[in-house]
CSV table of C-alpha atoms and ligand atoms in Angstrom, one decimal:
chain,number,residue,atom,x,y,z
A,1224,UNK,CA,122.0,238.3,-57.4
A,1225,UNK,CA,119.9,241.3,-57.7
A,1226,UNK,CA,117.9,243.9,-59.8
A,1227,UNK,CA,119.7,247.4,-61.1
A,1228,UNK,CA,118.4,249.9,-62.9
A,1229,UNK,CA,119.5,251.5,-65.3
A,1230,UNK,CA,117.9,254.5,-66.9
A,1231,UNK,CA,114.6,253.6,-67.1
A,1232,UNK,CA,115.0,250.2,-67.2
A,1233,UNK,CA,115.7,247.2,-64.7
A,1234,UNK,CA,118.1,244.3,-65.0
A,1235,UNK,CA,118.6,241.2,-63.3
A,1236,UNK,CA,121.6,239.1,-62.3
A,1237,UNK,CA,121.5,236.3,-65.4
A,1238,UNK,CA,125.0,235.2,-66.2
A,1239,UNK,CA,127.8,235.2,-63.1
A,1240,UNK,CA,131.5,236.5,-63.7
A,1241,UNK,CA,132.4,232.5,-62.8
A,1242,UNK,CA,130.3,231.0,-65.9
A,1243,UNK,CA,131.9,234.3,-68.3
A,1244,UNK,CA,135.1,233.4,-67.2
A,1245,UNK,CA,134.6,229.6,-68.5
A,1246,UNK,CA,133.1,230.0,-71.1
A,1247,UNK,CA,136.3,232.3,-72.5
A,1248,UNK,CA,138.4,229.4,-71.2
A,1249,UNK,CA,136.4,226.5,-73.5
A,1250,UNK,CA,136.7,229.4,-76.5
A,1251,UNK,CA,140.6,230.0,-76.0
A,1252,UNK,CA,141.3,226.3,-75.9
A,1253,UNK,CA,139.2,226.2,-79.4
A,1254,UNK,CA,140.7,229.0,-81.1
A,1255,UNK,CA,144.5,227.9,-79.5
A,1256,UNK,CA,143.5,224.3,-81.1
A,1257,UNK,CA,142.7,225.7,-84.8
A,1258,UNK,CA,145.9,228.9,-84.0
A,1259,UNK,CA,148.6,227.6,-82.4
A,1260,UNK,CA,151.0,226.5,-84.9
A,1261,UNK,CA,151.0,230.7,-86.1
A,1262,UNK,CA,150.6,233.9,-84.5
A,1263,UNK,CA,147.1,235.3,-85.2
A,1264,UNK,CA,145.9,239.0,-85.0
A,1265,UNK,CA,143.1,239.1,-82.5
A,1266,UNK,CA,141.0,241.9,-83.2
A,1267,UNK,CA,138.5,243.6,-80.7
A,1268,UNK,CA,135.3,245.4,-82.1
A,1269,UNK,CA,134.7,248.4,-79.8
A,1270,UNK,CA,133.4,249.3,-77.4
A,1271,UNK,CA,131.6,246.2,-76.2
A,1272,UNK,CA,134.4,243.9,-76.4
A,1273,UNK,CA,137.1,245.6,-74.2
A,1274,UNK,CA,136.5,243.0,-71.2
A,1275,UNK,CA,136.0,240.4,-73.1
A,1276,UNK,CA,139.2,240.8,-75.4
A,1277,UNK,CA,141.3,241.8,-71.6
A,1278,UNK,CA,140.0,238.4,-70.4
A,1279,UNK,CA,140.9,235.9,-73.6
A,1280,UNK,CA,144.0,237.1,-74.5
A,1281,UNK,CA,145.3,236.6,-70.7
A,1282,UNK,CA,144.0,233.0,-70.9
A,1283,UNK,CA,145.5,232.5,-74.4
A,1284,UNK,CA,149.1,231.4,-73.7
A,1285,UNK,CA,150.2,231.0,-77.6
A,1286,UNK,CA,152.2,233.8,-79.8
A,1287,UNK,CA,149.4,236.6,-80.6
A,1288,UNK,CA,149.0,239.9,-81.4
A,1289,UNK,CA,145.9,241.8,-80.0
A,1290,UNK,CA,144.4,244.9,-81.8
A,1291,UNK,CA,141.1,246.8,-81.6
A,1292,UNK,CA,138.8,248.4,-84.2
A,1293,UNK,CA,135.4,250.7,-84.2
A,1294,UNK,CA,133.1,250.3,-86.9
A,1295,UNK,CA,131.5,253.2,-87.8
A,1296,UNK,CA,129.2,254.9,-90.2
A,1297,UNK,CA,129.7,256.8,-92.5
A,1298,UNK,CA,127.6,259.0,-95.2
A,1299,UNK,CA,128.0,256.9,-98.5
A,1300,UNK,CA,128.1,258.8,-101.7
A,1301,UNK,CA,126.2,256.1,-103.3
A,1302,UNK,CA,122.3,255.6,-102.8
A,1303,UNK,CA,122.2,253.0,-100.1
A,1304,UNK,CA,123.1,255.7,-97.4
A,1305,UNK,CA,125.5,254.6,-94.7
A,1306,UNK,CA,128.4,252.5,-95.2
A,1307,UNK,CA,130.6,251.0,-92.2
A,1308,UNK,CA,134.2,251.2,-91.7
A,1309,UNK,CA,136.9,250.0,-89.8
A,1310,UNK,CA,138.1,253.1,-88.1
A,1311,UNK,CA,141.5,252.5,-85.7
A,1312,UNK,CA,143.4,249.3,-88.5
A,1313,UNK,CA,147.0,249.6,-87.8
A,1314,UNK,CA,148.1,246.7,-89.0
A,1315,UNK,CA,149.5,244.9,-92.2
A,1316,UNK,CA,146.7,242.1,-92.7
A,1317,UNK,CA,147.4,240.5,-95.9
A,1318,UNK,CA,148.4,237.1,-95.7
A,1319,UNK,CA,147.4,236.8,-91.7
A,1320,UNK,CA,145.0,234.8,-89.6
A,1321,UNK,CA,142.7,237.1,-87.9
A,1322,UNK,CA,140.2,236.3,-85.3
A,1323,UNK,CA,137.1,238.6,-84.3
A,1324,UNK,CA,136.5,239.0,-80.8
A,1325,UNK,CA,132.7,240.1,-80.5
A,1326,UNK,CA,131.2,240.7,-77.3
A,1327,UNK,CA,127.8,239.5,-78.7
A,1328,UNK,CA,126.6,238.6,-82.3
A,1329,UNK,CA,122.5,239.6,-82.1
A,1330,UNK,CA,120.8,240.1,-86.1
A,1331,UNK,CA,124.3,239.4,-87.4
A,1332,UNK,CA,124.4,243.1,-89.4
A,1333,UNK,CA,127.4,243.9,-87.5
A,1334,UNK,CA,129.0,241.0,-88.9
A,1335,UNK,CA,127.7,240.9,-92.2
A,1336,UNK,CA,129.8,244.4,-92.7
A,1337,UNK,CA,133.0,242.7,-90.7
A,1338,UNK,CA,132.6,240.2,-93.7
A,1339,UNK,CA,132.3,242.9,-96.2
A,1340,UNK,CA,135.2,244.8,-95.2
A,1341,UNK,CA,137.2,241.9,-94.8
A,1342,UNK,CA,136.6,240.5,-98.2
A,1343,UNK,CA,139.1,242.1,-100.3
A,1344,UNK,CA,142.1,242.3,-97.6
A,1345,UNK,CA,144.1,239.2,-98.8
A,1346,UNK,CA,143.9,237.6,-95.2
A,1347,UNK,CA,145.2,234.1,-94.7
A,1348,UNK,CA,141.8,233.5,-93.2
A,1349,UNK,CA,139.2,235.1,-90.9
A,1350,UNK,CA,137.7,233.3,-87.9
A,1351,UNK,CA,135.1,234.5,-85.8
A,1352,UNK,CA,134.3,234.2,-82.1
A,1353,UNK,CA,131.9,235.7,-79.9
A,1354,UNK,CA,131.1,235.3,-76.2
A,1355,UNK,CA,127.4,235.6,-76.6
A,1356,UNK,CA,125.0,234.5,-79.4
A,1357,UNK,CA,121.3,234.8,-79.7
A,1358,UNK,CA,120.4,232.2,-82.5
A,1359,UNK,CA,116.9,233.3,-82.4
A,1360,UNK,CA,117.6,236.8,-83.5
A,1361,UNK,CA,120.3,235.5,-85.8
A,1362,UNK,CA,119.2,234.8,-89.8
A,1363,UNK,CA,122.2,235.2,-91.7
A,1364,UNK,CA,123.7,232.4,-93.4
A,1365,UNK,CA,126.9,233.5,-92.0
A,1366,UNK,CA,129.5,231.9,-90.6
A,1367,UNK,CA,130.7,232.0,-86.9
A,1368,UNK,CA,133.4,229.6,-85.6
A,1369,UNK,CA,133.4,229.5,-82.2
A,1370,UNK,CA,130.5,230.2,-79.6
A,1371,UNK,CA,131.2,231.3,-76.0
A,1372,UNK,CA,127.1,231.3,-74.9
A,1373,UNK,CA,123.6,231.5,-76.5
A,1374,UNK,CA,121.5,233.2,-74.7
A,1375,UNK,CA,118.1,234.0,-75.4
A,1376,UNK,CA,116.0,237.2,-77.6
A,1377,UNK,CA,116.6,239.7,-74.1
A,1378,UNK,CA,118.4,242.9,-73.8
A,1379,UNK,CA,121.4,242.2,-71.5
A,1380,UNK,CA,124.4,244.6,-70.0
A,1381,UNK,CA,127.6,243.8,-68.2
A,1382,UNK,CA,130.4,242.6,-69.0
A,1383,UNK,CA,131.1,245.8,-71.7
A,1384,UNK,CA,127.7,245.6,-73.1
A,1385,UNK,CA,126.1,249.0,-72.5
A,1386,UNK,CA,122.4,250.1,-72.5
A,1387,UNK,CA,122.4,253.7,-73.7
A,1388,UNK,CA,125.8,253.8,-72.3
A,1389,UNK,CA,125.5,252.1,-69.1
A,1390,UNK,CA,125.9,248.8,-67.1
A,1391,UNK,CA,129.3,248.7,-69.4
A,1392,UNK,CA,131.3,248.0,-65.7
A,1393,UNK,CA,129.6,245.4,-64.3
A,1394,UNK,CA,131.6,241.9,-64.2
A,1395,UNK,CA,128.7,239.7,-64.6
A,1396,UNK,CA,125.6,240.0,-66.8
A,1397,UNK,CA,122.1,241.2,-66.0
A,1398,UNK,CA,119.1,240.7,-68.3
A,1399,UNK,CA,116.5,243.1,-69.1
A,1400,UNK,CA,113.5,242.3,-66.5
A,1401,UNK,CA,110.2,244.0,-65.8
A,1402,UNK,CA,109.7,246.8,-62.6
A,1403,UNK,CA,109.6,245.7,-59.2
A,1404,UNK,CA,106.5,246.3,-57.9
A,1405,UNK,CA,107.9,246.8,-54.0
A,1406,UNK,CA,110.4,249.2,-52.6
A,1407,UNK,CA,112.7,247.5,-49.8
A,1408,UNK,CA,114.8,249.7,-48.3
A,1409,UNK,CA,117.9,248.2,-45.6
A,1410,UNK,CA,118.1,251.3,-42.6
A,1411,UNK,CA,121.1,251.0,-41.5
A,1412,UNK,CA,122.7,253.3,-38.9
A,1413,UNK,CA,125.4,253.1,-35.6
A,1414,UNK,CA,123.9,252.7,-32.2
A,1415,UNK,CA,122.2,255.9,-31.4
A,1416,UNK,CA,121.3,257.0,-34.5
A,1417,UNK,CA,117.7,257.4,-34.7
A,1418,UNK,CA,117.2,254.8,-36.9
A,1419,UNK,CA,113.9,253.1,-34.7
A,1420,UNK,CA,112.4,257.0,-34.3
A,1421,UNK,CA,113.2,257.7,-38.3
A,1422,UNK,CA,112.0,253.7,-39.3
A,1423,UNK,CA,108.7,254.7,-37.5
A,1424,UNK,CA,107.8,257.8,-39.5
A,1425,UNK,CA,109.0,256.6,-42.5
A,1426,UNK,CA,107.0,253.4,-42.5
A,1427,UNK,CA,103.7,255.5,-42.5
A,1428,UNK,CA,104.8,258.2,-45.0
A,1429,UNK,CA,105.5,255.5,-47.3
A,1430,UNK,CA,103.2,252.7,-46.8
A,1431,UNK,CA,105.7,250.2,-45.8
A,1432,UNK,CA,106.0,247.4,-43.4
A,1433,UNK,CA,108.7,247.6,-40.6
A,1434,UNK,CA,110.5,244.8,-39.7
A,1435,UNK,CA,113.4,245.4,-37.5
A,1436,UNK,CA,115.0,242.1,-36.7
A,1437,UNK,CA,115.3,242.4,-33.0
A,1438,UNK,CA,111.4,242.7,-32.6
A,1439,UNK,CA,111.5,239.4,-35.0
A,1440,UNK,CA,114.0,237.7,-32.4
A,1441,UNK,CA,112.2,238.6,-29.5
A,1442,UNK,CA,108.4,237.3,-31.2
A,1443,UNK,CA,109.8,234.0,-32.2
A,1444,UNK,CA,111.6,233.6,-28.7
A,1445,UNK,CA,108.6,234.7,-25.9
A,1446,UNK,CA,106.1,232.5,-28.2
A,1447,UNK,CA,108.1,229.8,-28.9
A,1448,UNK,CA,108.1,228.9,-32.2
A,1449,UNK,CA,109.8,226.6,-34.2
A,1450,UNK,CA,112.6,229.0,-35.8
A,1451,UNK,CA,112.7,230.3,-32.0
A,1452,UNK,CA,113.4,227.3,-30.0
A,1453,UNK,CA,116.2,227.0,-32.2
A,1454,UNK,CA,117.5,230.3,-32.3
A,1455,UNK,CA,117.8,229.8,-28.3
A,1456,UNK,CA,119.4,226.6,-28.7
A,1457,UNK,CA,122.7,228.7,-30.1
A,1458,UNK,CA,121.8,231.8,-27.9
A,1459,UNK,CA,122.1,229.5,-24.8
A,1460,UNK,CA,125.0,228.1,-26.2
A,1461,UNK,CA,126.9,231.4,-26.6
A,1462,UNK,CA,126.3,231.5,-30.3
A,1463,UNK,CA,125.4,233.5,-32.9
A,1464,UNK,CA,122.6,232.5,-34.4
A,1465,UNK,CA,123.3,231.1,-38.2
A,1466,UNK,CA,122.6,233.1,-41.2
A,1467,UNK,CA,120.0,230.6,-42.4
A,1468,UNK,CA,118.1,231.0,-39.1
A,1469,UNK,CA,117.8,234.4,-39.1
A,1470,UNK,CA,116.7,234.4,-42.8
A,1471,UNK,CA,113.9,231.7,-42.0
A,1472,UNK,CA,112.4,233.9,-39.3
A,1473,UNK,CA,112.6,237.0,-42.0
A,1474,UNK,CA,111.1,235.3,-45.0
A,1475,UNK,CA,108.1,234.0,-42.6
A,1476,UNK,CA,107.8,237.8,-41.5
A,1477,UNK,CA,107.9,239.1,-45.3
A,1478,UNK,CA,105.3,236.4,-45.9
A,1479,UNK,CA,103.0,237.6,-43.6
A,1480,UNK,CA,102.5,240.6,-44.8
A,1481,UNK,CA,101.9,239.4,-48.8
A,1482,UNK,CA,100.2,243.0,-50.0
A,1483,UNK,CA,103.2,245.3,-48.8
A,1484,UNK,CA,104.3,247.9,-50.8
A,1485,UNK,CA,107.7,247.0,-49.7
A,1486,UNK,CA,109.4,246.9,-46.5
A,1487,UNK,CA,112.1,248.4,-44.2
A,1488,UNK,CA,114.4,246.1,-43.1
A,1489,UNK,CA,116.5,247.0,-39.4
A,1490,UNK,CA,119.3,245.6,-38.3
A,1491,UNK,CA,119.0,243.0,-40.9
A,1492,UNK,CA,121.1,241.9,-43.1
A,1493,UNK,CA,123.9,242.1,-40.9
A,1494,UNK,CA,126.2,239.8,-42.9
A,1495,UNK,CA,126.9,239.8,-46.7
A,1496,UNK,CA,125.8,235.8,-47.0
A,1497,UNK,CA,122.5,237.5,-45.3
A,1498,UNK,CA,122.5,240.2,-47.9
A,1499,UNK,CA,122.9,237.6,-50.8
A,1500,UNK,CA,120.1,235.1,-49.3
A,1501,UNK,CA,117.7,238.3,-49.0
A,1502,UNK,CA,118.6,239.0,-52.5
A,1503,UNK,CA,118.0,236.3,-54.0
A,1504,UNK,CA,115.0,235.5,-51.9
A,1505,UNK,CA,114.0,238.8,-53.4
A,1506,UNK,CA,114.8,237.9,-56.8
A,1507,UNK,CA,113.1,234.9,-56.8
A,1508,UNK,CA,109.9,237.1,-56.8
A,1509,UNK,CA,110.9,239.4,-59.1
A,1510,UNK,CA,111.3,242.4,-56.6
A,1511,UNK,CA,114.7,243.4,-55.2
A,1512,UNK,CA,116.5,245.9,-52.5
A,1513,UNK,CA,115.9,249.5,-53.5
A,1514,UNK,CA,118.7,250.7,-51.5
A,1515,UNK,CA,120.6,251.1,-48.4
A,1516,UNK,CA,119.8,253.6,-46.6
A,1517,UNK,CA,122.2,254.7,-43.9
A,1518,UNK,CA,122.3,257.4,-41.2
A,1519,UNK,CA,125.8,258.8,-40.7
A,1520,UNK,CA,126.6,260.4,-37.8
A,1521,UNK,CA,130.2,261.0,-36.3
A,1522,UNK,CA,131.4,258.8,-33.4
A,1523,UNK,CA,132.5,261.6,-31.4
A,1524,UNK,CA,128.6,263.1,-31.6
A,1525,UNK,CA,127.1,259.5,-31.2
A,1526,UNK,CA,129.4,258.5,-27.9
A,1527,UNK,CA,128.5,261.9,-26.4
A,1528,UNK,CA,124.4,261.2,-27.2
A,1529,UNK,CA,124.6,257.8,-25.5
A,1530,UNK,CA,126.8,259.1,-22.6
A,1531,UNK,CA,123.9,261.5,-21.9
A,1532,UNK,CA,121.5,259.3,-22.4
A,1533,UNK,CA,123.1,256.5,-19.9
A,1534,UNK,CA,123.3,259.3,-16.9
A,1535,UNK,CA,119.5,258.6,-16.8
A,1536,UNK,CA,118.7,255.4,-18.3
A,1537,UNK,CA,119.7,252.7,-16.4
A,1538,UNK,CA,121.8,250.8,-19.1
A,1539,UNK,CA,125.7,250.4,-17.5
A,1540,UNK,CA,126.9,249.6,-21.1
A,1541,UNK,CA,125.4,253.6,-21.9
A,1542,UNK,CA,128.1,254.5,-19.4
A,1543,UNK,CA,131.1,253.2,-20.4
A,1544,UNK,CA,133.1,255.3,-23.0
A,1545,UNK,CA,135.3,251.8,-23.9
A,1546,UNK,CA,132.0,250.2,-24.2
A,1547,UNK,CA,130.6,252.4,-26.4
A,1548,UNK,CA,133.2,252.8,-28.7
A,1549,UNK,CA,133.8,249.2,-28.6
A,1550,UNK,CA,130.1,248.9,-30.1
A,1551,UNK,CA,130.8,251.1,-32.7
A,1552,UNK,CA,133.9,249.2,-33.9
A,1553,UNK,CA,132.4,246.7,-34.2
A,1554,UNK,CA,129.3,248.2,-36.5
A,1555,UNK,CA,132.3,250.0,-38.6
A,1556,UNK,CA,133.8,246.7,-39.3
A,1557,UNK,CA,130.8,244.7,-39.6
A,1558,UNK,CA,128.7,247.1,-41.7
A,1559,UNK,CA,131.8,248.5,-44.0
A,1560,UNK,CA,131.4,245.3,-45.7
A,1561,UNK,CA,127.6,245.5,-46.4
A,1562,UNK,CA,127.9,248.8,-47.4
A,1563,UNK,CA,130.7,248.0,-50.1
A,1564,UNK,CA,127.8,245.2,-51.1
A,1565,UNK,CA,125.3,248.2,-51.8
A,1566,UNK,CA,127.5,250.3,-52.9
A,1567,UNK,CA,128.6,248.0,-55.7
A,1568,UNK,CA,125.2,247.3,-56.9
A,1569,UNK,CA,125.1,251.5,-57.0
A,1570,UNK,CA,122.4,251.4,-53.9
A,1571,UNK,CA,124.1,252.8,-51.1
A,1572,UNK,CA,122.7,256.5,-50.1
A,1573,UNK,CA,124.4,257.9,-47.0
A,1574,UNK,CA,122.1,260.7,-45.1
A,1575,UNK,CA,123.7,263.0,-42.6
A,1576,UNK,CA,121.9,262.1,-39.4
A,1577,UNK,CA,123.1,265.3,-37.3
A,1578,UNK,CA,120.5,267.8,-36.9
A,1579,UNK,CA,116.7,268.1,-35.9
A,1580,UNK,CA,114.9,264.9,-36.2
A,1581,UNK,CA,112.4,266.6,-38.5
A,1582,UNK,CA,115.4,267.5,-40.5
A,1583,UNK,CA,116.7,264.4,-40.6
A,1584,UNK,CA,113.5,262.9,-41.4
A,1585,UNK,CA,112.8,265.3,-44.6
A,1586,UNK,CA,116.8,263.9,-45.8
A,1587,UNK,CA,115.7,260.4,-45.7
A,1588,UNK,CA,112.4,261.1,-47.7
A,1589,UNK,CA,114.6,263.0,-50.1
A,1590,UNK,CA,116.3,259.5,-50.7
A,1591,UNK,CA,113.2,257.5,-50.6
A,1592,UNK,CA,111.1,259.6,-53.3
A,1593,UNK,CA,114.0,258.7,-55.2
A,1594,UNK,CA,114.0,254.8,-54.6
B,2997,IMP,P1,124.0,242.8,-84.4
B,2997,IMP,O1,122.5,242.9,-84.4
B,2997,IMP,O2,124.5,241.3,-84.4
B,2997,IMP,O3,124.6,243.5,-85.6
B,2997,IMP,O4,124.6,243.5,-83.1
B,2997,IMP,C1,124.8,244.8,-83.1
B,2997,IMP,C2,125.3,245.4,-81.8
B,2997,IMP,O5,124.2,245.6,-81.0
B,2997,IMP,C3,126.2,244.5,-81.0
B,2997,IMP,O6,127.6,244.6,-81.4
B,2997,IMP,C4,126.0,245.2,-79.6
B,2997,IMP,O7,126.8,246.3,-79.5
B,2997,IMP,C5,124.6,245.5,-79.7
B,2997,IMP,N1,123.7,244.5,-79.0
B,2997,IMP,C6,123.0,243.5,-79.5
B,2997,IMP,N2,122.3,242.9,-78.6
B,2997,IMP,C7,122.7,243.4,-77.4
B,2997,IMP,C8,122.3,243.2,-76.0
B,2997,IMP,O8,121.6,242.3,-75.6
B,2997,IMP,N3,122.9,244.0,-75.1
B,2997,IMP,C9,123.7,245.0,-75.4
B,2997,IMP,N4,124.1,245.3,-76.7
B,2997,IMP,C10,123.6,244.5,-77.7
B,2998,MG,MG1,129.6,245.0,-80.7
């Protein structure tokens, strides 16, 4: 659950992957109903219905052929201007059932010329389905026979719907919303980094509020609070400290500072669940992760920075090469997954964090002008 942008404009998560895929279910056992005693022609309309037609005809375990067509315009040489076609018809219609996969059926012009062209080809009969409806929009007194999901007058993407060419990838549906107001940026980086120096510049330049998840801990847990009297109930235990824990102690945090511009969160999430709470948390105010922002620096480089560093600090596990590297296994493995997270919801920016810290500090700005 989250906000993308695409272009100029942002979208939020409004129809899961879960609810598509049952709603094509309830339509296939409809159209199987009303089909299966013959073999009908589905027939795609590009380019929005590709998913949608991939996904139907897998659940649809009758006889079937499956075809696709593009309507497009072309230059009449009568008054009214353009005329659509059917660009891409292969096969021999007359006398068969044909059913109209449509991605999404909006002032019904698209299917007011599928009915036009259709007209005069001697089918047996022509049904019409589509996954998404917006009756409000709709005021043709055209026929449609089966409905996957009405949805309201909004712009959405996903799911083979594009805007201006984008968002066609996306395996659930997001809905056109207005501009976050904050940028919330995850820092994320291996032991050693420089992530607290960077976080500390960065915060200033930008206006934001750093809250680095270990300083939260240690707050709740000298003065006691409620959220930290728990936490060390499962420290003292040996435990981790659940997901929903940790995500209290953030929200109060976020909450205390209600005029941010946005925030930098550190060492938080740490686990996808915690990147979906923060999200939706997030969402729920209309404002949403920016990006991931994460310092990459080779292991070799890092091992060597902390091995220097633990001749004089007094840290044994800064002396230990097993240790060390053990540490940064287990960052690899627990951060690959968050960063597949971002990186799906196109919000992962990697920075190379070798060089002079200035240096390093004028990369990350380069990503955060951006966000
Ligand atoms: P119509 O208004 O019913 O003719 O729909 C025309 C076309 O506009 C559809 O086939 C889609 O390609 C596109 N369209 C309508 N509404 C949306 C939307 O909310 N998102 C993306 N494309 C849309
Ligand atoms: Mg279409």
């Amino acid at each position: 659950m989250s906000i993308i942008k695409l272009h100029d404009k942002y979208f939020k998560s409004y129809i899961s992957d879960e609810q598509i895929q049952e709603a094509i279910k309830s339509l296939v056992k409809q159209v199987y109903e009303d089909c299966k005693d013959e073999t009908p022609i589905f027939l795609g309309i590009l380019n929005g219905c590709f998913m949608f037609v991939a996904d139907f005809v897998r659940k649809y375990n009758g006889d079937c052929e499956v075809s696709f067509v593009k309507l497009a315009s072309y230059q009449g040489t009568n008054s009214t201007g353009k005329i659509k076609q059917l660009v891409g018809v292969n096969e021999d219609l007359e006398g068969r059932t044909v059913v109209i996969l449509e991605d999404i059926i909006d002032t019904g012009n698209t299917l007011q010329e599928i009915y036009n062209i259709f007209k005069d080809k001697k089918l047996k009969q022509l049904k019409i389905a589509t996954l998404f409806f917006k009756p409000d929009v709709f005021k043709k007194a055209l026929h449609i026979d089966y409905v996957g999901i009405s949805i309201p007058d909004k712009f959405i993407v996903g799911y083979g719907l594009d805007y201006d060419g984008l968002g066609r990838n996306f395996a659930d549906i997001y809905q056109l919303t207005s501009k976050p107001t904050m940028t919330n940026i995850v820092l994320f980086g291996p032991p050693g980094a420089g992530k607290g120096t960077q976080a500390t510049f960065l915060k200033e330049k930008y206006g934001l509020v750093h809250i680095s998840t270990g300083d939260v801990f240690r707050y709740n847990i000298k003065n006691e609070t409620e959220l930290g009297i728990l936490a060390r109930t499962f420290m003292d235990g040996g435990d981790l400290v659940p997901d929903d824990v940790t995500i209290k102690m953030l929200k109060t945090e976020i909450e205390k500072n209600p005029d941010a511009n946005g925030f930098i969160f550190d060492g938080f999430p740490r686990t996808e669940s915690q990147a979906k709470a923060l999200d939706q948390y997030l969402l729920d105010k209309g404002e949403a992760i920016s990006g991931m922002v994460a310092l990459e620096v080779p292991e070799d480089l890092l091992v060597q920075r902390i091995l220097n560093r633990g001749k004089t600090s007094e840290r044994p596990d800064d002396q230990d090469e097993a240790k060390i590297r053990n540490r940064f296994n287990e960052y690899k493995t627990k951060t690959a997954v968050l960063k597949e997270y971002y990186q799906n919801q196109n919000k992962y920016f990697g920075v190379n964090g070798v060089g002079d810290i200035n240096e390093i500090t004028k990369r990350l700005s380069n990503v955060f002008d951006k966000l």
